[in-house]
Amino acid sequence: MPVAAAVVVDDQLTKAVAAHRGLVLHNPSYALGVVGGPAPLLILGTVAVMAVFFALVVPRAMAFGVPPAIPALIAGGMLGNLVDRVRLGAARDFITTPWAIVNLADLAVAVGLVAFVVALVVYQVRATLPRPLAGIR
C-alpha cells in the first residue's frame, strides 16, 4: 500500500513542520470534534473502524472496481491520526478551513470518501446501462 504509506509519511512530516513553527493545535476528539473521549478509547475506536474497513469495505470496493488508491487514501489518513493519538494522545491539526482546523490525514480521509462514493456511483450507473447484444455492431 504505497499510497497509504505516503499519506502517513506526508502527514507526519507536515505536522512536524507545523509544530516546529508553532502552528499545531492538539485535537483530542475526532469527527471534527463531534466524538470525544479518553485517548485510549479513541485509539481503540480507530483500530476497530480500521478492522471493519479492511475486512468488509475494502474487499467489496475491489469487487465493484474501486481503484485501490481510494481505500488507501482513507486508510492512510486513519493511520496518520492514529500515530498521533498513540504518540501524543491527540491528533495534531494545523490547516485552517472555513469549517474546521484539520490536517493532511483528515484531508486524505475526506478526499478518499468522496472519491469512494463517486466510484460507487459510476459503478452503479455503468451497471444499469443497457449492454449491446453480442454480435451486433
PDB file of N, CA and C in Angstrom, residues 43-137:
ATOM      1  N   ILE A  43      -8.332   5.555  20.452  1.00  0.00           N
ATOM      2  CA  ILE A  43      -7.385   4.661  19.765  1.00  0.00           C
ATOM      3  C   ILE A  43      -8.063   3.333  19.469  1.00  0.00           C
ATOM      4  N   LEU A  44      -8.722   2.775  20.457  1.00  0.00           N
ATOM      5  CA  LEU A  44      -9.433   1.511  20.275  1.00  0.00           C
ATOM      6  C   LEU A  44     -10.533   1.654  19.216  1.00  0.00           C
ATOM      7  N   GLY A  45     -11.241   2.770  19.237  1.00  0.00           N
ATOM      8  CA  GLY A  45     -12.284   3.019  18.242  1.00  0.00           C
ATOM      9  C   GLY A  45     -11.707   3.094  16.835  1.00  0.00           C
ATOM     10  N   THR A  46     -10.572   3.765  16.686  1.00  0.00           N
ATOM     11  CA  THR A  46      -9.931   3.855  15.374  1.00  0.00           C
ATOM     12  C   THR A  46      -9.493   2.487  14.881  1.00  0.00           C
ATOM     13  N   VAL A  47      -8.907   1.696  15.764  1.00  0.00           N
ATOM     14  CA  VAL A  47      -8.470   0.348  15.387  1.00  0.00           C
ATOM     15  C   VAL A  47      -9.682  -0.500  14.978  1.00  0.00           C
ATOM     16  N   ALA A  48     -10.779  -0.375  15.707  1.00  0.00           N
ATOM     17  CA  ALA A  48     -11.987  -1.137  15.381  1.00  0.00           C
ATOM     18  C   ALA A  48     -12.553  -0.714  14.023  1.00  0.00           C
ATOM     19  N   VAL A  49     -12.617   0.578  13.778  1.00  0.00           N
ATOM     20  CA  VAL A  49     -13.123   1.072  12.492  1.00  0.00           C
ATOM     21  C   VAL A  49     -12.222   0.603  11.359  1.00  0.00           C
ATOM     22  N   MET A  50     -10.907   0.646  11.570  1.00  0.00           N
ATOM     23  CA  MET A  50      -9.988   0.192  10.534  1.00  0.00           C
ATOM     24  C   MET A  50     -10.140  -1.303  10.272  1.00  0.00           C
ATOM     25  N   ALA A  51     -10.353  -2.086  11.312  1.00  0.00           N
ATOM     26  CA  ALA A  51     -10.535  -3.532  11.141  1.00  0.00           C
ATOM     27  C   ALA A  51     -11.781  -3.815  10.306  1.00  0.00           C
ATOM     28  N   VAL A  52     -12.870  -3.132  10.612  1.00  0.00           N
ATOM     29  CA  VAL A  52     -14.104  -3.302   9.835  1.00  0.00           C
ATOM     30  C   VAL A  52     -13.890  -2.821   8.401  1.00  0.00           C
ATOM     31  N   PHE A  53     -13.208  -1.707   8.250  1.00  0.00           N
ATOM     32  CA  PHE A  53     -12.934  -1.147   6.932  1.00  0.00           C
ATOM     33  C   PHE A  53     -12.169  -2.152   6.069  1.00  0.00           C
ATOM     34  N   PHE A  54     -11.097  -2.733   6.629  1.00  0.00           N
ATOM     35  CA  PHE A  54     -10.291  -3.692   5.865  1.00  0.00           C
ATOM     36  C   PHE A  54     -11.004  -5.022   5.651  1.00  0.00           C
ATOM     37  N   ALA A  55     -11.804  -5.439   6.604  1.00  0.00           N
ATOM     38  CA  ALA A  55     -12.469  -6.740   6.498  1.00  0.00           C
ATOM     39  C   ALA A  55     -13.714  -6.702   5.621  1.00  0.00           C
ATOM     40  N   LEU A  56     -14.470  -5.623   5.679  1.00  0.00           N
ATOM     41  CA  LEU A  56     -15.757  -5.580   4.980  1.00  0.00           C
ATOM     42  C   LEU A  56     -15.800  -4.622   3.796  1.00  0.00           C
ATOM     43  N   VAL A  57     -15.279  -3.426   3.974  1.00  0.00           N
ATOM     44  CA  VAL A  57     -15.434  -2.394   2.948  1.00  0.00           C
ATOM     45  C   VAL A  57     -14.452  -2.585   1.796  1.00  0.00           C
ATOM     46  N   VAL A  58     -13.179  -2.763   2.108  1.00  0.00           N
ATOM     47  CA  VAL A  58     -12.166  -2.851   1.050  1.00  0.00           C
ATOM     48  C   VAL A  58     -12.426  -4.018   0.091  1.00  0.00           C
ATOM     49  N   PRO A  59     -12.704  -5.226   0.581  1.00  0.00           N
ATOM     50  CA  PRO A  59     -12.963  -6.312  -0.382  1.00  0.00           C
ATOM     51  C   PRO A  59     -14.159  -6.034  -1.299  1.00  0.00           C
ATOM     52  N   ARG A  60     -15.206  -5.455  -0.758  1.00  0.00           N
ATOM     53  CA  ARG A  60     -16.365  -5.128  -1.587  1.00  0.00           C
ATOM     54  C   ARG A  60     -16.038  -4.012  -2.574  1.00  0.00           C
ATOM     55  N   ALA A  61     -15.240  -3.048  -2.125  1.00  0.00           N
ATOM     56  CA  ALA A  61     -14.836  -1.963  -3.019  1.00  0.00           C
ATOM     57  C   ALA A  61     -14.055  -2.520  -4.208  1.00  0.00           C
ATOM     58  N   MET A  62     -13.159  -3.443  -3.946  1.00  0.00           N
ATOM     59  CA  MET A  62     -12.379  -4.047  -5.026  1.00  0.00           C
ATOM     60  C   MET A  62     -13.306  -4.823  -5.979  1.00  0.00           C
ATOM     61  N   ALA A  63     -14.307  -5.491  -5.427  1.00  0.00           N
ATOM     62  CA  ALA A  63     -15.257  -6.232  -6.266  1.00  0.00           C
ATOM     63  C   ALA A  63     -16.048  -5.287  -7.166  1.00  0.00           C
ATOM     64  N   PHE A  64     -16.284  -4.063  -6.719  1.00  0.00           N
ATOM     65  CA  PHE A  64     -17.016  -3.075  -7.515  1.00  0.00           C
ATOM     66  C   PHE A  64     -16.092  -2.282  -8.432  1.00  0.00           C
ATOM     67  N   GLY A  65     -14.813  -2.607  -8.422  1.00  0.00           N
ATOM     68  CA  GLY A  65     -13.869  -1.925  -9.308  1.00  0.00           C
ATOM     69  C   GLY A  65     -13.368  -0.591  -8.807  1.00  0.00           C
ATOM     70  N   VAL A  66     -13.493  -0.320  -7.508  1.00  0.00           N
ATOM     71  CA  VAL A  66     -12.950   0.911  -6.945  1.00  0.00           C
ATOM     72  C   VAL A  66     -11.426   0.812  -6.990  1.00  0.00           C
ATOM     73  N   PRO A  67     -10.757   1.810  -7.561  1.00  0.00           N
ATOM     74  CA  PRO A  67      -9.292   1.750  -7.611  1.00  0.00           C
ATOM     75  C   PRO A  67      -8.697   1.621  -6.207  1.00  0.00           C
ATOM     76  N   PRO A  68      -7.670   0.779  -6.036  1.00  0.00           N
ATOM     77  CA  PRO A  68      -7.086   0.551  -4.711  1.00  0.00           C
ATOM     78  C   PRO A  68      -6.551   1.819  -4.041  1.00  0.00           C
ATOM     79  N   ALA A  69      -6.177   2.817  -4.815  1.00  0.00           N
ATOM     80  CA  ALA A  69      -5.654   4.057  -4.227  1.00  0.00           C
ATOM     81  C   ALA A  69      -6.700   4.768  -3.374  1.00  0.00           C
ATOM     82  N   ILE A  70      -7.976   4.574  -3.681  1.00  0.00           N
ATOM     83  CA  ILE A  70      -9.029   5.274  -2.939  1.00  0.00           C
ATOM     84  C   ILE A  70      -9.143   4.748  -1.513  1.00  0.00           C
ATOM     85  N   PRO A  71      -9.311   3.440  -1.288  1.00  0.00           N
ATOM     86  CA  PRO A  71      -9.306   2.964   0.096  1.00  0.00           C
ATOM     87  C   PRO A  71      -7.961   3.219   0.789  1.00  0.00           C
ATOM     88  N   ALA A  72      -6.877   3.235   0.012  1.00  0.00           N
ATOM     89  CA  ALA A  72      -5.562   3.502   0.598  1.00  0.00           C
ATOM     90  C   ALA A  72      -5.470   4.929   1.142  1.00  0.00           C
ATOM     91  N   LEU A  73      -6.102   5.883   0.468  1.00  0.00           N
ATOM     92  CA  LEU A  73      -6.149   7.257   0.994  1.00  0.00           C
ATOM     93  C   LEU A  73      -6.853   7.289   2.348  1.00  0.00           C
ATOM     94  N   ILE A  74      -7.975   6.600   2.423  1.00  0.00           N
ATOM     95  CA  ILE A  74      -8.753   6.569   3.668  1.00  0.00           C
ATOM     96  C   ILE A  74      -7.943   5.892   4.770  1.00  0.00           C
ATOM     97  N   ALA A  75      -7.351   4.737   4.455  1.00  0.00           N
ATOM     98  CA  ALA A  75      -6.554   4.004   5.449  1.00  0.00           C
ATOM     99  C   ALA A  75      -5.351   4.823   5.896  1.00  0.00           C
ATOM    100  N   GLY A  76      -4.674   5.465   4.951  1.00  0.00           N
ATOM    101  CA  GLY A  76      -3.514   6.290   5.306  1.00  0.00           C
ATOM    102  C   GLY A  76      -3.889   7.440   6.223  1.00  0.00           C
ATOM    103  N   GLY A  77      -5.026   8.055   5.952  1.00  0.00           N
ATOM    104  CA  GLY A  77      -5.488   9.144   6.820  1.00  0.00           C
ATOM    105  C   GLY A  77      -5.818   8.659   8.220  1.00  0.00           C
ATOM    106  N   MET A  78      -6.499   7.520   8.288  1.00  0.00           N
ATOM    107  CA  MET A  78      -6.809   6.970   9.618  1.00  0.00           C
ATOM    108  C   MET A  78      -5.524   6.623  10.371  1.00  0.00           C
ATOM    109  N   LEU A  79      -4.567   6.033   9.661  1.00  0.00           N
ATOM    110  CA  LEU A  79      -3.296   5.670  10.300  1.00  0.00           C
ATOM    111  C   LEU A  79      -2.513   6.898  10.746  1.00  0.00           C
ATOM    112  N   GLY A  80      -2.522   7.955   9.935  1.00  0.00           N
ATOM    113  CA  GLY A  80      -1.800   9.174  10.293  1.00  0.00           C
ATOM    114  C   GLY A  80      -2.271   9.755  11.613  1.00  0.00           C
ATOM    115  N   ASN A  81      -3.588   9.836  11.797  1.00  0.00           N
ATOM    116  CA  ASN A  81      -4.103  10.352  13.063  1.00  0.00           C
ATOM    117  C   ASN A  81      -3.948   9.342  14.200  1.00  0.00           C
ATOM    118  N   LEU A  82      -3.984   8.054  13.867  1.00  0.00           N
ATOM    119  CA  LEU A  82      -3.756   7.029  14.888  1.00  0.00           C
ATOM    120  C   LEU A  82      -2.346   7.143  15.447  1.00  0.00           C
ATOM    121  N   VAL A  83      -1.380   7.376  14.583  1.00  0.00           N
ATOM    122  CA  VAL A  83       0.006   7.557  15.043  1.00  0.00           C
ATOM    123  C   VAL A  83       0.078   8.695  16.062  1.00  0.00           C
ATOM    124  N   ASP A  84      -0.584   9.808  15.762  1.00  0.00           N
ATOM    125  CA  ASP A  84      -0.605  10.944  16.695  1.00  0.00           C
ATOM    126  C   ASP A  84      -1.256  10.567  18.021  1.00  0.00           C
ATOM    127  N   ARG A  85      -2.374   9.891  17.948  1.00  0.00           N
ATOM    128  CA  ARG A  85      -3.082   9.534  19.190  1.00  0.00           C
ATOM    129  C   ARG A  85      -2.251   8.594  20.054  1.00  0.00           C
ATOM    130  N   VAL A  86      -1.562   7.653  19.419  1.00  0.00           N
ATOM    131  CA  VAL A  86      -0.720   6.724  20.183  1.00  0.00           C
ATOM    132  C   VAL A  86       0.476   7.462  20.781  1.00  0.00           C
ATOM    133  N   ARG A  87       1.115   8.305  19.990  1.00  0.00           N
ATOM    134  CA  ARG A  87       2.313   9.028  20.462  1.00  0.00           C
ATOM    135  C   ARG A  87       1.993  10.171  21.416  1.00  0.00           C
ATOM    136  N   LEU A  88       0.934  10.946  21.107  1.00  0.00           N
ATOM    137  CA  LEU A  88       0.701  12.211  21.807  1.00  0.00           C
ATOM    138  C   LEU A  88      -0.631  12.291  22.539  1.00  0.00           C
ATOM    139  N   GLY A  89      -1.502  11.320  22.327  1.00  0.00           N
ATOM    140  CA  GLY A  89      -2.808  11.348  22.973  1.00  0.00           C
ATOM    141  C   GLY A  89      -3.847  12.176  22.245  1.00  0.00           C
ATOM    142  N   ALA A  90      -3.459  12.817  21.125  1.00  0.00           N
ATOM    143  CA  ALA A  90      -4.376  13.647  20.350  1.00  0.00           C
ATOM    144  C   ALA A  90      -3.814  13.819  18.949  1.00  0.00           C
ATOM    145  N   ALA A  91      -4.695  14.089  18.007  1.00  0.00           N
ATOM    146  CA  ALA A  91      -4.255  14.397  16.646  1.00  0.00           C
ATOM    147  C   ALA A  91      -3.783  15.841  16.607  1.00  0.00           C
ATOM    148  N   ARG A  92      -2.855  16.109  15.708  1.00  0.00           N
ATOM    149  CA  ARG A  92      -2.336  17.474  15.546  1.00  0.00           C
ATOM    150  C   ARG A  92      -2.944  18.083  14.291  1.00  0.00           C
ATOM    151  N   ASP A  93      -3.645  19.201  14.463  1.00  0.00           N
ATOM    152  CA  ASP A  93      -4.295  19.890  13.354  1.00  0.00           C
ATOM    153  C   ASP A  93      -3.621  21.237  13.123  1.00  0.00           C
ATOM    154  N   PHE A  94      -3.571  21.658  11.858  1.00  0.00           N
ATOM    155  CA  PHE A  94      -2.903  22.926  11.563  1.00  0.00           C
ATOM    156  C   PHE A  94      -3.402  23.618  10.299  1.00  0.00           C
ATOM    157  N   ILE A  95      -4.246  22.975   9.500  1.00  0.00           N
ATOM    158  CA  ILE A  95      -4.762  23.582   8.272  1.00  0.00           C
ATOM    159  C   ILE A  95      -6.125  24.191   8.582  1.00  0.00           C
ATOM    160  N   THR A  96      -6.220  25.510   8.455  1.00  0.00           N
ATOM    161  CA  THR A  96      -7.455  26.207   8.766  1.00  0.00           C
ATOM    162  C   THR A  96      -8.339  26.282   7.517  1.00  0.00           C
ATOM    163  N   THR A  97      -9.568  25.804   7.661  1.00  0.00           N
ATOM    164  CA  THR A  97     -10.569  25.893   6.594  1.00  0.00           C
ATOM    165  C   THR A  97     -11.725  26.724   7.142  1.00  0.00           C
ATOM    166  N   PRO A  98     -12.677  27.095   6.310  1.00  0.00           N
ATOM    167  CA  PRO A  98     -13.839  27.827   6.833  1.00  0.00           C
ATOM    168  C   PRO A  98     -14.675  27.010   7.817  1.00  0.00           C
ATOM    169  N   TRP A  99     -14.518  25.677   7.805  1.00  0.00           N
ATOM    170  CA  TRP A  99     -15.363  24.819   8.630  1.00  0.00           C
ATOM    171  C   TRP A  99     -14.659  24.261   9.848  1.00  0.00           C
ATOM    172  N   ALA A 100     -13.351  24.059   9.762  1.00  0.00           N
ATOM    173  CA  ALA A 100     -12.639  23.404  10.864  1.00  0.00           C
ATOM    174  C   ALA A 100     -11.136  23.564  10.680  1.00  0.00           C
ATOM    175  N   ILE A 101     -10.412  23.194  11.710  1.00  0.00           N
ATOM    176  CA  ILE A 101      -8.956  23.098  11.610  1.00  0.00           C
ATOM    177  C   ILE A 101      -8.644  21.613  11.468  1.00  0.00           C
ATOM    178  N   VAL A 102      -7.944  21.255  10.405  1.00  0.00           N
ATOM    179  CA  VAL A 102      -7.701  19.854  10.074  1.00  0.00           C
ATOM    180  C   VAL A 102      -6.217  19.618   9.807  1.00  0.00           C
ATOM    181  N   ASN A 103      -5.900  18.415   9.357  1.00  0.00           N
ATOM    182  CA  ASN A 103      -4.537  18.077   8.976  1.00  0.00           C
ATOM    183  C   ASN A 103      -4.572  17.288   7.676  1.00  0.00           C
ATOM    184  N   LEU A 104      -3.409  16.919   7.176  1.00  0.00           N
ATOM    185  CA  LEU A 104      -3.340  16.191   5.917  1.00  0.00           C
ATOM    186  C   LEU A 104      -4.058  14.843   5.998  1.00  0.00           C
ATOM    187  N   ALA A 105      -3.978  14.178   7.144  1.00  0.00           N
ATOM    188  CA  ALA A 105      -4.668  12.889   7.322  1.00  0.00           C
ATOM    189  C   ALA A 105      -6.178  13.066   7.171  1.00  0.00           C
ATOM    190  N   ASP A 106      -6.714  14.111   7.771  1.00  0.00           N
ATOM    191  CA  ASP A 106      -8.151  14.394   7.650  1.00  0.00           C
ATOM    192  C   ASP A 106      -8.537  14.634   6.194  1.00  0.00           C
ATOM    193  N   LEU A 107      -7.706  15.390   5.489  1.00  0.00           N
ATOM    194  CA  LEU A 107      -7.990  15.675   4.087  1.00  0.00           C
ATOM    195  C   LEU A 107      -7.929  14.405   3.244  1.00  0.00           C
ATOM    196  N   ALA A 108      -6.978  13.520   3.534  1.00  0.00           N
ATOM    197  CA  ALA A 108      -6.878  12.256   2.801  1.00  0.00           C
ATOM    198  C   ALA A 108      -8.134  11.416   3.004  1.00  0.00           C
ATOM    199  N   VAL A 109      -8.624  11.359   4.241  1.00  0.00           N
ATOM    200  CA  VAL A 109      -9.855  10.612   4.514  1.00  0.00           C
ATOM    201  C   VAL A 109     -11.024  11.247   3.767  1.00  0.00           C
ATOM    202  N   ALA A 110     -11.142  12.564   3.830  1.00  0.00           N
ATOM    203  CA  ALA A 110     -12.260  13.251   3.169  1.00  0.00           C
ATOM    204  C   ALA A 110     -12.223  13.052   1.653  1.00  0.00           C
ATOM    205  N   VAL A 111     -11.062  13.250   1.051  1.00  0.00           N
ATOM    206  CA  VAL A 111     -10.935  13.064  -0.397  1.00  0.00           C
ATOM    207  C   VAL A 111     -11.200  11.606  -0.760  1.00  0.00           C
ATOM    208  N   GLY A 112     -10.673  10.683   0.039  1.00  0.00           N
ATOM    209  CA  GLY A 112     -10.887   9.261  -0.206  1.00  0.00           C
ATOM    210  C   GLY A 112     -12.360   8.890  -0.133  1.00  0.00           C
ATOM    211  N   LEU A 113     -13.077   9.433   0.847  1.00  0.00           N
ATOM    212  CA  LEU A 113     -14.502   9.123   0.979  1.00  0.00           C
ATOM    213  C   LEU A 113     -15.317   9.674  -0.195  1.00  0.00           C
ATOM    214  N   VAL A 114     -15.004  10.894  -0.606  1.00  0.00           N
ATOM    215  CA  VAL A 114     -15.711  11.475  -1.755  1.00  0.00           C
ATOM    216  C   VAL A 114     -15.411  10.654  -3.010  1.00  0.00           C
ATOM    217  N   ALA A 115     -14.147  10.316  -3.230  1.00  0.00           N
ATOM    218  CA  ALA A 115     -13.774   9.517  -4.400  1.00  0.00           C
ATOM    219  C   ALA A 115     -14.418   8.136  -4.347  1.00  0.00           C
ATOM    220  N   PHE A 116     -14.522   7.576  -3.161  1.00  0.00           N
ATOM    221  CA  PHE A 116     -15.156   6.263  -2.969  1.00  0.00           C
ATOM    222  C   PHE A 116     -16.622   6.316  -3.395  1.00  0.00           C
ATOM    223  N   VAL A 117     -17.332   7.323  -2.941  1.00  0.00           N
ATOM    224  CA  VAL A 117     -18.749   7.470  -3.291  1.00  0.00           C
ATOM    225  C   VAL A 117     -18.891   7.684  -4.800  1.00  0.00           C
ATOM    226  N   VAL A 118     -18.042   8.535  -5.376  1.00  0.00           N
ATOM    227  CA  VAL A 118     -18.101   8.773  -6.819  1.00  0.00           C
ATOM    228  C   VAL A 118     -17.850   7.473  -7.579  1.00  0.00           C
ATOM    229  N   ALA A 119     -16.847   6.700  -7.158  1.00  0.00           N
ATOM    230  CA  ALA A 119     -16.535   5.431  -7.825  1.00  0.00           C
ATOM    231  C   ALA A 119     -17.713   4.462  -7.738  1.00  0.00           C
ATOM    232  N   LEU A 120     -18.383   4.417  -6.597  1.00  0.00           N
ATOM    233  CA  LEU A 120     -19.550   3.538  -6.465  1.00  0.00           C
ATOM    234  C   LEU A 120     -20.710   4.002  -7.337  1.00  0.00           C
ATOM    235  N   VAL A 121     -20.910   5.305  -7.430  1.00  0.00           N
ATOM    236  CA  VAL A 121     -21.969   5.836  -8.295  1.00  0.00           C
ATOM    237  C   VAL A 121     -21.664   5.504  -9.752  1.00  0.00           C
ATOM    238  N   VAL A 122     -20.413   5.684 -10.158  1.00  0.00           N
ATOM    239  CA  VAL A 122     -20.022   5.347 -11.530  1.00  0.00           C
ATOM    240  C   VAL A 122     -20.270   3.863 -11.790  1.00  0.00           C
ATOM    241  N   TYR A 123     -19.910   3.019 -10.842  1.00  0.00           N
ATOM    242  CA  TYR A 123     -20.154   1.581 -10.985  1.00  0.00           C
ATOM    243  C   TYR A 123     -21.648   1.314 -11.159  1.00  0.00           C
ATOM    244  N   GLN A 124     -22.464   1.935 -10.332  1.00  0.00           N
ATOM    245  CA  GLN A 124     -23.918   1.715 -10.390  1.00  0.00           C
ATOM    246  C   GLN A 124     -24.497   2.185 -11.720  1.00  0.00           C
ATOM    247  N   VAL A 125     -24.041   3.337 -12.185  1.00  0.00           N
ATOM    248  CA  VAL A 125     -24.532   3.855 -13.468  1.00  0.00           C
ATOM    249  C   VAL A 125     -24.145   2.904 -14.591  1.00  0.00           C
ATOM    250  N   ARG A 126     -22.900   2.462 -14.593  1.00  0.00           N
ATOM    251  CA  ARG A 126     -22.455   1.527 -15.630  1.00  0.00           C
ATOM    252  C   ARG A 126     -23.229   0.213 -15.568  1.00  0.00           C
ATOM    253  N   ALA A 127     -23.549  -0.233 -14.374  1.00  0.00           N
ATOM    254  CA  ALA A 127     -24.264  -1.499 -14.223  1.00  0.00           C
ATOM    255  C   ALA A 127     -25.696  -1.407 -14.734  1.00  0.00           C
ATOM    256  N   THR A 128     -26.262  -0.213 -14.748  1.00  0.00           N
ATOM    257  CA  THR A 128     -27.656  -0.058 -15.183  1.00  0.00           C
ATOM    258  C   THR A 128     -27.789   0.314 -16.656  1.00  0.00           C
ATOM    259  N   LEU A 129     -26.681   0.663 -17.309  1.00  0.00           N
ATOM    260  CA  LEU A 129     -26.746   0.998 -18.729  1.00  0.00           C
ATOM    261  C   LEU A 129     -27.026  -0.256 -19.545  1.00  0.00           C
ATOM    262  N   PRO A 130     -27.837  -0.130 -20.576  1.00  0.00           N
ATOM    263  CA  PRO A 130     -28.093  -1.309 -21.416  1.00  0.00           C
ATOM    264  C   PRO A 130     -26.822  -1.716 -22.156  1.00  0.00           C
ATOM    265  N   ARG A 131     -26.632  -3.019 -22.276  1.00  0.00           N
ATOM    266  CA  ARG A 131     -25.459  -3.556 -22.965  1.00  0.00           C
ATOM    267  C   ARG A 131     -25.867  -3.903 -24.400  1.00  0.00           C
ATOM    268  N   PRO A 132     -24.975  -3.661 -25.371  1.00  0.00           N
ATOM    269  CA  PRO A 132     -25.305  -4.065 -26.737  1.00  0.00           C
ATOM    270  C   PRO A 132     -25.335  -5.586 -26.841  1.00  0.00           C
ATOM    271  N   LEU A 133     -26.177  -6.085 -27.709  1.00  0.00           N
ATOM    272  CA  LEU A 133     -26.269  -7.518 -27.908  1.00  0.00           C
ATOM    273  C   LEU A 133     -24.989  -8.030 -28.557  1.00  0.00           C
ATOM    274  N   ALA A 134     -24.576  -9.226 -28.166  1.00  0.00           N
ATOM    275  CA  ALA A 134     -23.360  -9.815 -28.722  1.00  0.00           C
ATOM    276  C   ALA A 134     -23.536 -10.053 -30.212  1.00  0.00           C
ATOM    277  N   GLY A 135     -22.542  -9.709 -30.976  1.00  0.00           N
ATOM    278  CA  GLY A 135     -22.552  -9.948 -32.408  1.00  0.00           C
ATOM    279  C   GLY A 135     -23.187  -8.820 -33.220  1.00  0.00           C
ATOM    280  N   ILE A 136     -23.857  -7.885 -32.569  1.00  0.00           N
ATOM    281  CA  ILE A 136     -24.449  -6.758 -33.283  1.00  0.00           C
ATOM    282  C   ILE A 136     -23.477  -5.595 -33.217  1.00  0.00           C
ATOM    283  N   ARG A 137     -23.254  -5.004 -34.377  1.00  0.00           N
ATOM    284  CA  ARG A 137     -22.296  -3.884 -34.416  1.00  0.00           C
ATOM    285  C   ARG A 137     -22.976  -2.606 -34.759  1.00  0.00           C
TER     286      ARG A 137
END
